[in-house]
Each structure stands twice: as C-alpha cells, then as structure tokens.
Short mmCIF file of C-alpha atoms in Angstrom, two decimals:
data_model
loop_
_atom_site.label_atom_id
_atom_site.label_comp_id
_atom_site.label_asym_id
_atom_site.label_seq_id
_atom_site.Cartn_x
_atom_site.Cartn_y
_atom_site.Cartn_z
CA MET B 247 -122.07 -23.81 154.39
CA GLU B 248 -119.50 -26.29 155.57
CA LYS B 249 -116.66 -27.16 153.24
CA ARG B 250 -113.98 -29.77 153.61
CA ILE B 251 -110.86 -30.36 151.56
CA VAL B 252 -110.78 -33.70 149.75
CA LEU B 253 -107.88 -35.40 148.00
CA PRO B 254 -107.85 -37.38 144.73
CA GLY B 255 -109.57 -40.75 144.98
CA GLU B 256 -112.50 -39.64 147.16
CA ARG B 257 -115.88 -41.09 146.18
CA ILE B 258 -118.31 -38.21 145.70
CA ALA B 259 -121.29 -39.92 144.08
CA ASP B 260 -122.78 -43.28 143.24
CA GLY B 261 -123.04 -43.76 139.52
CA ARG B 262 -121.71 -41.47 136.86
CA ILE B 263 -122.02 -37.70 137.20
CA ASN B 264 -120.73 -35.35 134.60
CA ALA B 265 -118.32 -33.04 136.40
CA PRO B 266 -114.87 -31.87 135.38
CA ASN B 267 -111.86 -33.09 137.35
CA THR B 268 -113.57 -36.33 138.35
CA TYR B 269 -113.46 -39.84 136.93
CA TYR B 270 -115.63 -42.94 136.96
CA ARG B 271 -114.70 -46.31 138.42
CA GLU B 272 -116.56 -49.21 140.06
CA ASN B 273 -120.04 -47.64 139.81
CA GLY B 274 -118.94 -44.43 141.45
CA THR B 275 -117.54 -41.01 140.63
CA TYR B 276 -114.23 -40.16 142.25
CA THR B 277 -112.28 -36.91 142.52
CA ALA B 278 -109.12 -36.60 140.44
CA VAL B 279 -107.63 -33.43 141.94
CA ILE B 280 -107.61 -31.68 145.31
CA GLY B 281 -110.73 -29.62 145.96
CA THR B 282 -113.43 -28.66 148.39
CA LEU B 283 -116.63 -30.61 148.94
CA ASP B 284 -119.67 -28.95 150.53
CA ASN B 285 -122.82 -30.32 152.17
CA GLU B 286 -124.58 -30.74 148.85
CA ASN B 287 -121.69 -32.81 147.47
CA ARG B 288 -120.59 -30.04 145.11
CA PHE B 289 -116.94 -30.48 144.22
CA VAL B 290 -114.89 -27.35 143.51
CA PRO B 291 -111.26 -27.98 142.51
CA LEU B 292 -108.51 -26.06 144.31
CA GLU B 293 -105.71 -26.75 141.87
CA THR B 294 -105.90 -27.85 138.23
CA ALA B 295 -103.64 -27.84 135.22
CA TYR B 296 -105.22 -25.73 132.43
CA LYS B 297 -106.79 -27.55 129.52
CA PRO B 298 -107.88 -25.31 126.61
CA PHE B 299 -111.49 -25.33 125.36
CA VAL B 300 -113.11 -23.70 122.33
CA GLY B 301 -114.55 -20.31 123.28
CA ASP B 302 -112.14 -19.62 126.15
CA THR B 303 -110.75 -16.10 126.21
CA VAL B 304 -107.03 -16.17 126.68
CA ILE B 305 -104.15 -13.72 127.08
CA GLY B 306 -100.77 -14.38 125.59
CA MET B 307 -97.52 -12.97 124.32
CA VAL B 308 -96.32 -13.17 120.71
CA LEU B 309 -93.37 -15.57 120.66
CA ASP B 310 -92.68 -15.90 116.95
CA VAL B 311 -93.66 -14.03 113.79
CA ARG B 312 -93.91 -16.29 110.75
CA HIS B 313 -95.22 -15.91 107.23
CA ALA B 314 -98.35 -17.93 107.96
CA GLY B 315 -99.07 -16.31 111.30
CA TYR B 316 -98.00 -15.70 114.87
CA GLU B 317 -97.12 -18.12 117.61
CA VAL B 318 -98.38 -17.07 121.04
CA ASP B 319 -97.29 -18.16 124.51
CA LEU B 320 -100.45 -19.19 126.36
CA ASN B 321 -99.07 -20.82 129.53
CA LEU B 322 -99.65 -24.18 127.82
CA PRO B 323 -97.27 -26.99 126.80
CA GLU B 324 -97.56 -25.80 123.19
CA GLY B 325 -98.05 -22.24 121.96
CA GLY B 326 -101.27 -21.09 120.27
CA PHE B 327 -101.36 -19.99 116.65
CA ILE B 328 -102.93 -16.92 115.02
CA PRO B 329 -103.18 -17.45 111.23
CA THR B 330 -102.41 -14.24 109.28
CA ARG B 331 -105.36 -14.77 106.96
CA ASP B 332 -107.79 -14.52 109.90
CA THR B 333 -106.54 -11.29 111.38
CA LYS B 334 -106.22 -7.78 110.05
CA ILE B 335 -103.81 -6.41 112.64
CA THR B 336 -100.06 -6.85 112.44
CA LEU B 337 -98.28 -7.91 115.59
CA GLN B 338 -94.70 -7.71 116.72
CA LEU B 339 -92.56 -9.97 118.81
CA GLY B 340 -93.39 -9.48 122.50
CA ASP B 341 -96.85 -7.95 121.95
CA PHE B 342 -99.54 -8.88 124.42
CA VAL B 343 -102.74 -10.17 122.82
CA TYR B 344 -106.24 -10.96 124.02
CA CYS B 345 -108.04 -13.56 121.90
CA LYS B 346 -110.57 -16.35 121.74
CA ILE B 347 -109.80 -20.02 121.19
CA LYS B 348 -111.24 -20.97 117.80
CA SER B 349 -110.30 -24.62 117.74
CA VAL B 350 -108.41 -27.21 119.74
CA ASN B 351 -107.44 -30.50 118.14
CA GLU B 352 -107.05 -33.86 119.88
CA VAL B 353 -103.39 -33.34 120.72
CA GLY B 354 -103.96 -29.88 122.18
CA ASP B 355 -102.84 -27.59 119.33
CA VAL B 356 -104.68 -24.28 119.72
CA ASP B 357 -105.87 -21.93 116.93
CA LEU B 358 -106.82 -18.42 117.96
CA GLY B 359 -109.15 -15.77 116.56
CA GLU B 360 -110.82 -12.41 117.42
CA VAL B 361 -107.40 -10.99 118.24
CA ARG B 362 -106.97 -7.71 120.08
CA ARG B 363 -103.61 -6.17 120.82
CA LEU B 364 -103.22 -5.01 124.41
CA PRO B 365 -101.41 -1.76 125.24
CA LYS B 366 -98.28 -1.58 127.39
CA GLY B 367 -98.55 -3.36 130.70
CA LYS B 368 -97.57 -6.39 132.69
CA ILE B 369 -98.60 -10.03 132.52
CA ILE B 370 -98.68 -12.13 135.67
CA GLU B 371 -99.47 -15.78 136.17
CA PHE B 372 -102.50 -16.79 138.20
CA PRO B 373 -103.72 -20.33 139.01
CA THR B 374 -106.39 -21.22 136.44
CA SER B 375 -108.60 -22.95 138.99
CA LYS B 376 -108.93 -19.65 140.86
CA VAL B 377 -109.74 -17.45 137.84
CA PRO B 378 -113.53 -17.52 138.55
CA ARG B 379 -112.82 -16.06 142.00
CA LEU B 380 -110.66 -13.28 140.52
CA ILE B 381 -113.50 -12.32 138.19
CA GLY B 382 -116.16 -12.67 140.88
CA ARG B 383 -119.91 -13.08 140.61
CA LYS B 384 -121.12 -10.98 137.65
CA SER B 385 -117.56 -9.58 137.37
CA SER B 386 -117.88 -7.89 140.77
CA MET B 387 -114.31 -8.51 141.89
CA ILE B 388 -112.61 -7.51 138.66
CA ASN B 389 -114.77 -4.38 138.32
CA MET B 390 -113.85 -3.34 141.86
CA LEU B 391 -110.14 -3.82 141.10
CA LYS B 392 -110.43 -1.82 137.87
CA GLU B 393 -112.26 1.01 139.60
CA ARG B 394 -109.96 1.34 142.59
CA ALA B 395 -106.65 0.83 140.81
CA GLY B 396 -107.48 3.26 138.02
CA GLY B 397 -106.62 1.13 135.02
CA GLU B 398 -107.60 -1.80 132.85
CA ILE B 399 -107.17 -5.42 133.96
CA MET B 400 -107.81 -8.40 131.72
CA VAL B 401 -108.07 -11.98 132.88
CA GLY B 402 -107.59 -14.94 130.54
CA ASN B 403 -108.94 -18.41 131.20
CA ASN B 404 -105.39 -19.66 130.70
CA GLY B 405 -104.27 -17.99 133.93
CA TYR B 406 -102.53 -14.96 132.47
CA VAL B 407 -103.64 -11.64 133.92
CA TRP B 408 -102.75 -8.46 132.09
CA ILE B 409 -102.48 -5.20 134.04
CA SER B 410 -102.28 -1.84 132.31
CA GLU B 411 -99.23 0.27 133.09
CA LYS B 412 -101.55 3.13 134.02
CA SER B 413 -102.94 1.34 137.06
CA ASP B 414 -101.52 1.12 140.56
CA ILE B 415 -99.47 -2.05 139.94
CA PRO B 416 -98.07 -2.68 143.48
CA LEU B 417 -101.55 -2.41 145.01
CA LEU B 418 -103.03 -4.72 142.39
CA LEU B 419 -100.28 -7.30 142.88
CA LYS B 420 -100.98 -7.28 146.60
CA ALA B 421 -104.73 -7.69 146.06
CA ILE B 422 -104.25 -10.47 143.52
CA GLY B 423 -101.84 -12.21 145.91
CA ILE B 424 -104.53 -12.25 148.60
CA ILE B 425 -107.14 -13.56 146.15
CA ARG B 426 -104.73 -16.31 145.13
CA ALA B 427 -104.07 -17.35 148.73
CA LYS B 428 -107.65 -17.17 150.00
CA ALA B 429 -109.63 -18.09 146.88
CA HIS B 430 -111.50 -20.93 148.60
CA LYS B 431 -112.56 -18.92 151.64
CA SER B 432 -115.63 -16.77 152.17
CA GLY B 433 -115.57 -13.03 152.89
CA LEU B 434 -112.92 -12.41 150.26
CA THR B 435 -114.66 -9.53 148.48
CA ASP B 436 -114.97 -7.60 151.76
CA GLU B 437 -111.30 -8.13 152.56
CA ILE B 438 -110.21 -6.88 149.13
CA ALA B 439 -112.56 -3.88 149.41
CA ARG B 440 -110.98 -2.99 152.75
CA LEU B 441 -107.47 -3.31 151.30
CA LEU B 442 -108.28 -1.11 148.31
CA GLU B 443 -109.91 1.61 150.40
CA ARG B 444 -106.77 2.28 152.37
CA MET R 42 -77.99 -61.07 154.58
CA GLY R 43 -75.64 -61.37 157.51
CA GLY R 44 -77.93 -60.93 160.50
CA GLN R 45 -75.94 -63.08 162.92
CA ASN R 46 -73.44 -60.72 164.48
CA VAL R 47 -75.66 -57.66 164.86
CA GLN R 48 -78.28 -57.66 167.61
CA LEU R 49 -81.11 -55.62 166.05
CA ILE R 50 -83.86 -56.38 168.58
CA VAL R 51 -83.12 -55.94 172.29
CA ASP R 52 -85.92 -56.65 174.82
CA GLY R 53 -88.56 -56.36 172.10
CA LYS R 54 -87.32 -52.91 171.12
CA ARG R 55 -85.40 -51.79 168.06
CA LEU R 56 -82.06 -49.99 167.90
CA ASP R 57 -83.67 -46.57 167.98
CA GLY R 58 -86.07 -47.55 170.77
CA ARG R 59 -89.13 -48.08 168.57
CA LYS R 60 -91.65 -50.88 168.99
CA PRO R 61 -91.78 -53.37 166.06
CA ASP R 62 -94.91 -51.77 164.55
CA GLU R 63 -93.98 -48.17 165.29
CA MET R 64 -93.06 -45.73 162.53
CA ARG R 65 -90.46 -42.99 162.72
CA ASN R 66 -91.49 -39.36 163.14
CA ILE R 67 -92.83 -38.00 159.88
CA ARG R 68 -93.38 -34.41 158.84
CA ILE R 69 -94.65 -33.42 155.40
CA GLU R 70 -94.86 -29.92 153.95
CA ALA R 71 -96.48 -29.01 150.63
CA GLY R 72 -95.63 -26.11 148.34
CA VAL R 73 -92.03 -25.55 149.38
CA ILE R 74 -90.68 -24.55 145.93
CA PRO R 75 -92.48 -21.43 144.64
CA GLU R 76 -91.14 -21.82 141.09
CA ALA R 77 -92.36 -25.41 140.69
CA ASP R 78 -95.92 -26.28 139.70
CA GLY R 79 -96.09 -28.49 142.76
CA SER R 80 -93.66 -29.48 145.47
CA ALA R 81 -93.29 -31.24 148.77
CA PHE R 82 -90.74 -31.79 151.49
CA ILE R 83 -90.69 -34.82 153.75
CA GLU R 84 -88.77 -35.44 156.92
CA TRP R 85 -89.03 -39.12 157.83
CA GLY R 86 -86.80 -39.94 160.78
CA GLY R 87 -83.35 -39.09 159.44
CA ASN R 88 -84.51 -38.92 155.83
CA LYS R 89 -84.91 -35.49 154.28
CA ILE R 90 -86.32 -35.44 150.77
CA ILE R 91 -87.46 -32.59 148.57
CA CYS R 92 -89.65 -33.20 145.54
CA GLY R 93 -90.69 -30.88 142.71
CA VAL R 94 -93.24 -31.52 139.96
CA TYR R 95 -93.28 -29.64 136.65
CA GLY R 96 -95.82 -29.94 133.89
CA PRO R 97 -97.68 -30.89 131.89
CA ARG R 98 -95.19 -29.21 129.58
CA GLU R 99 -93.65 -29.66 126.15
CA CYS R 100 -92.09 -33.10 125.79
CA ILE R 101 -88.33 -32.97 125.26
CA PRO R 102 -86.96 -34.74 123.24
CA ARG R 103 -89.94 -34.43 120.91
CA HIS R 104 -89.71 -38.01 119.66
CA GLY R 105 -90.49 -39.12 123.21
CA ALA R 106 -93.94 -37.51 123.04
CA ASN R 107 -96.95 -39.79 122.96
CA PRO R 108 -99.97 -38.43 121.03
CA TYR R 109 -102.31 -40.48 123.24
CA LYS R 110 -101.15 -39.47 126.70
CA ALA R 111 -98.63 -37.56 128.76
CA THR R 112 -95.21 -39.09 129.35
CA VAL R 113 -94.36 -39.34 133.03
CA LYS R 114 -90.69 -38.85 133.83
CA CYS R 115 -89.07 -39.30 137.18
CA ARG R 116 -85.58 -38.55 138.37
CA TYR R 117 -84.53 -39.75 141.80
CA MET R 118 -81.15 -38.53 142.98
CA MET R 119 -79.20 -38.86 146.17
CA SER R 120 -77.08 -35.87 147.07
CA PRO R 121 -73.35 -36.46 147.50
CA PHE R 122 -73.71 -35.39 151.12
CA ALA R 123 -76.71 -37.64 151.81
CA SER R 124 -74.84 -39.50 154.56
CA LEU R 125 -75.00 -43.08 153.27
CA ASP R 126 -71.32 -43.56 152.44
CA GLU R 127 -71.85 -46.02 149.57
CA HIS R 128 -73.91 -43.39 147.72
CA GLY R 129 -71.32 -40.70 148.07
CA ARG R 130 -71.49 -39.51 144.48
CA SER R 131 -74.26 -37.68 142.72
CA GLY R 132 -75.25 -38.38 139.13
CA PRO R 133 -76.86 -41.46 137.69
CA SER R 134 -75.96 -44.79 139.20
CA ARG R 135 -77.37 -48.30 139.04
CA ARG R 136 -79.31 -47.69 142.22
CA SER R 137 -80.76 -44.27 141.34
CA ASN R 138 -81.79 -45.53 137.89
CA GLU R 139 -83.67 -48.39 139.50
CA LEU R 140 -85.43 -46.13 141.99
CA SER R 141 -86.34 -43.61 139.29
CA LYS R 142 -87.91 -46.44 137.32
CA VAL R 143 -89.94 -47.99 140.14
CA ILE R 144 -91.22 -44.61 141.34
CA ARG R 145 -92.12 -43.64 137.76
CA GLU R 146 -94.11 -46.84 137.36
CA VAL R 147 -96.10 -46.11 140.52
CA PHE R 148 -97.20 -42.76 139.14
CA GLU R 149 -97.71 -43.95 135.56
CA ASN R 150 -100.44 -46.14 137.03
CA LEU R 151 -102.06 -43.34 138.99
CA ILE R 152 -101.82 -40.20 136.85
CA ILE R 153 -104.71 -39.75 134.41
CA ALA R 154 -102.29 -39.06 131.57
CA GLU R 155 -104.80 -39.29 128.71
CA LYS R 156 -105.91 -35.73 129.48
CA PHE R 157 -102.62 -34.20 128.33
CA PRO R 158 -101.46 -35.72 125.03
CA ASN R 159 -97.99 -34.90 123.64
CA THR R 160 -96.72 -33.52 126.94
CA GLN R 161 -94.48 -34.63 129.75
CA ILE R 162 -94.85 -34.50 133.50
CA ASP R 163 -91.58 -34.30 135.40
CA ILE R 164 -91.09 -35.54 138.94
CA PHE R 165 -87.76 -34.56 140.49
CA ILE R 166 -86.82 -36.18 143.77
CA ASP R 167 -83.70 -35.11 145.62
CA VAL R 168 -82.59 -36.94 148.74
CA LEU R 169 -80.83 -34.44 150.97
CA GLN R 170 -80.23 -36.81 153.85
CA ALA R 171 -80.73 -40.57 153.97
CA GLU R 172 -81.33 -43.06 156.75
CA GLY R 173 -82.97 -46.02 155.01
CA GLY R 174 -86.39 -46.10 153.37
CA THR R 175 -85.85 -43.28 150.89
CA ARG R 176 -87.90 -44.93 148.12
CA THR R 177 -90.97 -45.14 150.32
CA ALA R 178 -90.52 -41.58 151.55
CA SER R 179 -90.00 -40.43 147.94
CA VAL R 180 -93.27 -41.99 146.77
CA THR R 181 -95.11 -40.40 149.71
CA ALA R 182 -93.64 -36.95 149.00
CA ALA R 183 -94.10 -37.16 145.22
CA ALA R 184 -97.81 -37.91 145.65
CA VAL R 185 -98.19 -34.71 147.68
CA ALA R 186 -96.24 -32.72 145.09
CA LEU R 187 -98.39 -34.06 142.23
CA VAL R 188 -101.60 -33.10 144.03
CA ASN R 189 -100.08 -29.69 144.70
CA ALA R 190 -99.39 -29.33 140.96
CA GLY R 191 -103.06 -30.03 140.14
CA ILE R 192 -102.28 -33.08 138.04
CA PRO R 193 -105.31 -35.41 137.86
CA MET R 194 -104.70 -38.67 139.70
CA LYS R 195 -106.90 -41.69 140.26
CA ASP R 196 -105.89 -42.05 143.87
CA MET R 197 -103.53 -40.98 146.61
CA VAL R 198 -100.57 -43.23 147.26
CA SER R 199 -98.22 -43.68 150.17
CA ALA R 200 -95.52 -46.21 150.83
CA VAL R 201 -93.88 -47.85 153.80
CA ALA R 202 -91.29 -50.60 154.14
CA SER R 203 -91.83 -53.73 156.16
CA GLY R 204 -89.31 -56.42 156.96
CA LYS R 205 -87.88 -58.90 159.38
CA ALA R 206 -84.93 -58.67 161.72
CA GLY R 207 -84.06 -60.92 164.68
CA ASP R 208 -87.10 -63.06 163.71
CA VAL R 209 -89.43 -60.13 164.48
CA LEU R 210 -91.66 -58.52 161.86
CA LEU R 211 -91.01 -54.80 161.59
CA VAL R 212 -92.60 -51.78 159.93
CA ASP R 213 -90.63 -48.84 158.55
CA LEU R 214 -87.10 -50.21 158.52
CA GLY R 215 -84.18 -47.97 159.39
CA LYS R 216 -80.74 -48.14 157.80
CA GLU R 217 -79.26 -50.87 160.03
CA GLU R 218 -82.38 -53.04 159.90
CA ASP R 219 -82.37 -52.73 156.13
CA ASN R 220 -78.68 -53.58 155.75
CA PHE R 221 -78.29 -56.29 158.40
CA GLY R 222 -81.85 -57.61 158.84
CA GLN R 223 -83.28 -60.81 157.42
CA SER R 224 -85.71 -59.30 154.97
CA ASP R 225 -86.89 -55.98 153.57
CA MET R 226 -90.12 -55.38 151.64
CA PRO R 227 -91.10 -51.83 150.63
CA ILE R 228 -94.75 -51.53 149.59
CA ALA R 229 -96.65 -48.62 148.05
CA MET R 230 -100.41 -48.76 148.41
CA SER R 231 -103.08 -46.52 146.93
CA HIS R 232 -105.41 -45.14 149.56
CA SER R 233 -109.02 -45.70 148.59
CA ASP R 234 -108.84 -49.06 146.81
CA LYS R 235 -105.83 -50.46 148.75
CA ASN R 236 -104.16 -51.67 145.57
CA ILE R 237 -100.46 -52.46 145.77
CA GLN R 238 -98.62 -50.10 143.44
CA LEU R 239 -95.06 -51.11 144.29
CA LEU R 240 -93.65 -54.19 145.96
CA GLN R 241 -90.02 -55.14 146.12
CA MET R 242 -88.50 -57.80 148.32
CA ASP R 243 -85.09 -58.66 149.60
CA GLY R 244 -84.37 -61.75 151.73
CA LEU R 245 -86.82 -64.47 152.64
CA LEU R 246 -90.33 -64.38 154.08
CA THR R 247 -93.02 -67.01 154.47
CA LYS R 248 -96.53 -66.66 153.06
CA ASP R 249 -98.01 -66.03 156.53
CA GLU R 250 -95.42 -63.38 157.29
CA ILE R 251 -96.24 -61.53 154.09
CA ALA R 252 -99.96 -61.61 154.92
CA GLN R 253 -99.25 -60.21 158.38
CA MET R 254 -97.02 -57.51 156.96
CA LEU R 255 -99.60 -56.40 154.42
CA ASP R 256 -101.98 -55.69 157.31
CA GLN R 257 -99.30 -53.68 159.10
CA VAL R 258 -98.38 -51.79 155.94
CA GLU R 259 -102.05 -50.95 155.35
CA LYS R 260 -102.19 -49.41 158.81
CA GLY R 261 -98.96 -47.50 158.17
CA CYS R 262 -100.23 -46.20 154.83
CA ASP R 263 -103.45 -44.96 156.44
CA GLU R 264 -101.34 -43.03 158.95
CA LEU R 265 -99.23 -41.61 156.11
CA ASN R 266 -102.30 -40.62 154.11
CA GLU R 267 -103.57 -38.61 157.06
CA LYS R 268 -100.23 -36.79 157.19
CA GLN R 269 -100.31 -36.13 153.43
CA ALA R 270 -103.85 -34.75 153.67
CA ASP R 271 -102.86 -32.64 156.66
CA ALA R 272 -99.87 -31.16 154.80
CA LEU R 273 -102.02 -30.21 151.80
CA LYS R 274 -104.76 -28.78 154.00
CA ARG R 275 -102.23 -26.66 155.86
CA PHE R 276 -100.84 -25.41 152.54
CA TYR R 277 -104.24 -24.38 151.19
CA GLU R 278 -105.35 -22.89 154.49
CA ARG R 279 -102.33 -20.68 155.10
CA GLY R 280 -102.38 -17.21 153.61
CA GLU R 281 -99.90 -15.79 151.13
CA GLU R 282 -98.12 -13.78 153.82
CA GLU R 283 -97.46 -16.81 156.04
CA LYS R 284 -94.44 -18.41 154.46
CA PHE R 285 -93.43 -21.99 155.05
CA GLU R 286 -90.84 -22.41 157.77
CA TRP R 287 -87.99 -24.87 157.37
#
C-alpha cells in the first residue's frame, strides 16, 4: 500500500467526514496535522498533541498530596486529580500510578479513577500519536517486548511508558527508540524481533 | 528611501548576481532541538534562524489564560552577534516587539486554538545571523516547527518579501535592497487557499506593481512550501540513529 506524507491544509475528502485531526471548510475536509495518506484516503497522523478523553488509560507520577486527593503529572498542561474518597490506596509523593480517566471538563481538567500503584521502575516519554504502534495489533508488540525483556511494561494513552526495574532497561530503550523513529513504516515488528533476539 | 546614490541593479542583475525574480538559496531542517516539542532551522541566503515551539502547556501568568482557546505567544529575538550593526543588542526592542506581534498574528489565524483551552503555545524565534528578510524566514521556519510539534493548523504558511529597487520589481530582498531600495513588501501566504496572512509595506508602489508582485510572491511561496514539506518528510523518514547534521 502506497503512503505519502501530507501537511496541514490538504483536502482529503469532499463534504464532512468525522475523523480526528481534521477540520471542515468550504465543503471539504482538510488535514490539521502532519500525517500519512494512503490509497484509500485514510489519514493517519504522524504527530499530535495529546488531548485527554474519558476512558483513556494513563500513567502518571504523584506531584502533590492534598487533603482532598492527589495531583498527578500526566504529560498534560494541567495535572490530573485523584479524589481521596474514590480510592482506597494511599499514595506518596513521586509514586507512579496507572489509572483511567473518569471525566474531562470543557477546559481540560482531568479526574482519575481505578487507580493502581506501579512498583519501582522508570517512566519515559513517547509521542502519543505513535502509542498504537508501540502496543501493536492485538498487543503483539508490547507482549513481545515484555516477553523478551523479562519484565512488565505499561503504556498510557498520554504518552508515558512505565518500565519495571526488573526488565532489561537499556535493550527496551533501544527498541522503543526504533519504534519511535520508524512508527509509520512497515516491517517494524520483524525489525524489533530481530533486535530482541540478539 | 534614498535610492539615488546606490546602484542596486546592474545589467538586469542584482548585487549578489541574482535575477529579479530569483530567490536566495534556502535550506530548512525540522526537529533540530530534541528538548522542544517542535523545532526548525532555516538557512536563507545569509540568514540563519532557529525556531522552537513548546506547548500546549500551562498558561503563565494564569490570568492570561483564555478558557475558550489556547493563547499563542511568540518571541522573536535577534542575537547580539546577528551581524546587522543597528541590532547589536539582544533583549526587547521596538523592532523585535513589532516582529513578535506580526508573526504571532499570522499564527493566531492559523492555529486551531479552540482545541486546547486554558493553555499557551510558545513560539521562540532566534535570529543567529541576519541578512535582510528575517521576518519572512521566521514565519517559514515557525510553520515547520509548529507542524513538527503536532499542533493542529488550518494551513501551511510561508512568506517572502517583494519590493522595488532601481525601478525593477524584485522578489526576496536582501539587506541592501531593503535598506536602499524604493519599496519593500513582505507577504505571508497560506498554501492551500492562498490567503494573505501578513502584509507590510515600506515605500511606494502602484496598484499594477502590487498585482504583479502578488503573482511573484505566490510563485515564491509555492517554492517555499515544497522546501518545508521536504524538510518535514526528511525528518520523519530518517531513523533515530541518523542525527541531523549542522
């Protein structure tokens, strides 16, 4: 399948189609960010700024402990909030958490729920537009990474990736770096498999 | 505009040997600052400009935040060593404030800011070396940096100056043509709808001359858009291990 890179302002359809990262003007739908366009006019963005949605699973770090709850860094302009009354676990400053977005209001304030504390590890940033590629079809890529590196990995929709301290961190960082650089190309799973076998 | 004692056009050619409708050599690179959300570097003749984009991020000061859309902020600065002697100091000046404002207004029109309420988007433009036409080069580079940052935009934009010297209409004015020519008119144009996003004018031009120049500028902007697209394609095609070379 042939893909070409298109810039913002490229007309991809006549009339209005409901696709993220596009906008409508003069009876046509136009791209709003850089992305790839294939033969069937499917637009896949290459680079986007993360916008939180209800139901997204996110990874964050506890920034502030308050009486009413915890403030969590989510790689967003504003931190997310975990109300104390909704969670049974107690968290400490600097804890890594894995949670679901319960609500987002119109100015982007995020409330979190279903909180899990993550054990010791490392959090790295990953471009949010490439998160689907890091997870892979039916979690194939992430399962392969977990298996070969011998430890847990968690990926949040917000672009934070948590790696357990028990896994082979240098190898994982290298693999994730390749996924980041070649996310829009085909044959990526094979290349990562070859890297991890060595 | 004292154009009398400087001969800017000799035998139909300009001081640097260009034809009237010829642009200087332009090279654009995307993704040159790893720490920034998006960045670009442009080399346009003797101009060297680096541009970094950060955001959307928390709006500081908080009272500047708009609950309906993101605030776009732009800071244009000329380095103290940027070679134009009258701009030999860094820090805010009348000129850099003006350029920050006009460049900000170009991108306020183009960024789809309603998607990110209560935030700010920062565009930092640093001129490392100047040879005339830095505002047009800045707009061209900032557009690449914004795309590189993944900020939704309605359209691509590029800018080129047009003007008149020695009674000849010129595209992409250099420093001498700008300072001693008869007229100078930088124009920024969005790519797909050809809307004018920025137009400033110095000196005098007739109606016909402006119409002619708009055609030339449109051609120049198309050329620039190809270079912008090429820079971004090269950035997304190159692997992690291949680093950008200065």
